[in-house]
């Protein structure tokens, strides 16, 4: 499958992320089994703990609407330039907390698509990024 549209949506989300503390903007686009795309961005908080990653934002939006079957997620991220705009340079894999949340709602063959500044994609299964996970699926 071609994940270019999913990656494009993730890139768009970096532009609306709220990252006044880390200045690192992340966007995610989650594809459900019905073909709908759910988007998310990172949302920071001065206390850090209440912050939320882009991947979890997308998952929680979908789950809160009753969706529980997912196929893939595209994730991109990068630091701000001097104008405060996100610049995607390298691949931006999900953190450990996001990997665990994905494992709660996604099957072992769920695809995680990472893209760099050249548009090169790396595609992993959830099992590859979180082997031997603690999960119901």
Tab-separated table of C-alpha atoms in Angstrom:
chain	number	residue	atom	x	y	z
A	1	UNK	CA	0.000	0.000	0.000
A	2	UNK	CA	1.107	3.557	-0.670
A	3	UNK	CA	1.285	5.557	2.538
A	4	UNK	CA	2.097	8.945	0.942
A	5	UNK	CA	-1.320	10.464	1.762
A	6	UNK	CA	-1.035	9.311	5.364
A	7	UNK	CA	2.444	10.824	5.628
A	8	UNK	CA	1.243	14.096	4.060
A	9	UNK	CA	-1.507	14.379	6.701
A	10	UNK	CA	1.059	13.737	9.464
A	11	UNK	CA	3.291	16.500	8.083
A	12	UNK	CA	0.310	18.897	8.071
A	13	UNK	CA	-0.277	18.143	11.747
A	14	UNK	CA	3.251	19.258	12.707
A	15	UNK	CA	2.194	22.778	11.747
A	16	UNK	CA	-0.524	22.902	14.404
A	17	UNK	CA	1.244	21.083	17.209
A	18	UNK	CA	1.665	22.924	20.495
A	19	UNK	CA	5.332	22.640	21.477
A	20	UNK	CA	6.396	25.842	23.284
A	21	UNK	CA	8.768	23.968	25.628
A	22	UNK	CA	10.588	21.354	23.535
A	23	UNK	CA	10.201	23.222	20.228
A	24	UNK	CA	9.917	19.760	18.640
A	25	UNK	CA	6.769	19.292	16.579
A	26	UNK	CA	5.263	15.881	15.866
A	27	UNK	CA	2.340	14.926	13.658
A	28	UNK	CA	0.572	11.610	13.237
A	29	UNK	CA	-2.066	10.246	10.882
A	30	UNK	CA	-3.820	7.027	11.871
A	31	UNK	CA	-5.635	4.882	9.293
A	32	UNK	CA	-8.553	2.826	10.559
A	33	UNK	CA	-9.752	-0.388	8.894
A	34	UNK	CA	-12.630	1.530	7.236
A	35	UNK	CA	-10.211	3.876	5.461
A	36	UNK	CA	-10.775	6.941	7.661
A	37	UNK	CA	-7.742	8.963	8.717
A	38	UNK	CA	-7.531	10.250	12.292
A	39	UNK	CA	-4.931	12.947	12.906
A	40	UNK	CA	-3.010	14.069	15.957
A	41	UNK	CA	-0.234	16.390	17.034
A	42	UNK	CA	1.839	16.712	20.165
A	43	UNK	CA	0.346	18.985	22.817
A	44	UNK	CA	2.749	20.082	25.538
A	45	UNK	CA	2.116	21.445	29.016
A	46	UNK	CA	4.359	23.431	31.352
A	47	UNK	CA	4.153	20.576	33.858
A	48	UNK	CA	5.374	18.107	31.147
A	49	UNK	CA	3.497	15.107	32.618
A	50	UNK	CA	0.125	16.237	31.226
A	51	UNK	CA	1.627	16.572	27.730
A	52	UNK	CA	0.357	14.252	25.012
A	53	UNK	CA	2.183	12.805	22.008
A	54	UNK	CA	0.807	13.038	18.466
A	55	UNK	CA	0.304	9.284	18.193
A	56	UNK	CA	-1.741	9.077	21.381
A	57	UNK	CA	-3.778	12.129	20.352
A	58	UNK	CA	-4.780	10.376	17.109
A	59	UNK	CA	-5.515	7.046	18.830
A	60	UNK	CA	-7.539	8.662	21.620
A	61	UNK	CA	-9.579	10.709	19.133
A	62	UNK	CA	-10.519	7.558	17.228
A	63	UNK	CA	-11.184	5.404	20.295
A	64	UNK	CA	-13.333	8.163	21.812
A	65	UNK	CA	-15.510	7.920	18.683
A	66	UNK	CA	-15.886	4.129	19.014
A	67	UNK	CA	-13.212	3.081	16.508
A	68	UNK	CA	-10.998	0.199	17.610
A	69	UNK	CA	-9.673	-1.394	14.397
A	70	UNK	CA	-6.577	0.174	12.864
A	71	UNK	CA	-4.282	-0.564	9.946
A	72	UNK	CA	-1.387	1.935	10.048
A	73	UNK	CA	-0.012	5.182	11.434
A	74	UNK	CA	2.373	7.691	9.846
A	75	UNK	CA	4.559	9.707	12.213
A	76	UNK	CA	6.820	12.658	11.405
A	77	UNK	CA	8.542	15.225	13.555
A	78	UNK	CA	11.243	17.807	13.767
A	79	UNK	CA	12.639	20.802	15.588
A	80	UNK	CA	11.657	24.394	14.866
A	81	UNK	CA	13.644	26.618	12.544
A	82	UNK	CA	14.424	30.270	13.378
A	83	UNK	CA	10.881	31.271	12.284
A	84	UNK	CA	9.314	28.774	14.686
A	85	UNK	CA	8.193	26.411	11.902
A	86	UNK	CA	8.768	22.644	12.191
A	87	UNK	CA	11.479	21.192	9.993
A	88	UNK	CA	11.456	17.459	9.400
A	89	UNK	CA	15.001	16.133	9.159
A	90	UNK	CA	15.227	12.544	10.365
A	91	UNK	CA	12.881	9.687	11.231
A	92	UNK	CA	10.768	10.201	14.368
A	93	UNK	CA	9.838	6.843	15.937
A	94	UNK	CA	7.155	6.633	18.641
A	95	UNK	CA	8.193	6.811	22.284
A	96	UNK	CA	7.757	3.825	24.596
A	97	UNK	CA	4.463	5.075	26.029
A	98	UNK	CA	3.016	5.484	22.530
A	99	UNK	CA	4.230	2.020	21.547
A	100	UNK	CA	2.391	0.581	24.547
A	101	UNK	CA	-0.804	2.505	23.715
A	102	UNK	CA	-0.596	1.311	20.101
A	103	UNK	CA	-0.223	-2.243	21.376
A	104	UNK	CA	-3.425	-1.852	23.397
A	105	UNK	CA	-5.502	-1.022	20.320
A	106	UNK	CA	-3.585	-2.379	17.315
A	107	UNK	CA	-2.713	-5.843	16.091
A	108	UNK	CA	0.800	-7.211	15.913
A	109	UNK	CA	0.934	-6.600	12.116
A	110	UNK	CA	-0.132	-2.934	12.483
A	111	UNK	CA	2.141	-0.743	10.325
A	112	UNK	CA	4.150	2.236	11.602
A	113	UNK	CA	5.405	4.512	8.835
A	114	UNK	CA	8.260	6.922	9.514
A	115	UNK	CA	9.453	9.506	6.968
A	116	UNK	CA	12.494	11.753	6.778
A	117	UNK	CA	13.110	15.074	5.006
A	118	UNK	CA	13.708	13.330	1.668
A	119	UNK	CA	10.383	11.509	1.877
A	120	UNK	CA	12.112	8.193	2.433
A	121	UNK	CA	9.842	5.867	4.362
A	122	UNK	CA	10.698	3.183	6.867
A	123	UNK	CA	7.829	0.828	7.602
A	124	UNK	CA	7.770	-1.306	10.736
A	125	UNK	CA	5.208	-3.624	12.238
A	126	UNK	CA	4.211	-3.044	15.836
A	127	UNK	CA	5.883	-6.354	16.696
A	128	UNK	CA	9.188	-5.058	15.307
A	129	UNK	CA	9.055	-1.901	17.428
A	130	UNK	CA	7.609	-3.535	20.552
A	131	UNK	CA	8.490	-7.226	20.689
A	132	UNK	CA	7.014	-9.321	23.503
A	133	UNK	CA	4.542	-6.557	24.368
A	134	UNK	CA	2.095	-6.694	27.229
A	135	UNK	CA	-1.197	-6.600	25.357
A	136	UNK	CA	-4.618	-8.141	24.868
A	137	UNK	CA	-4.091	-8.366	21.083
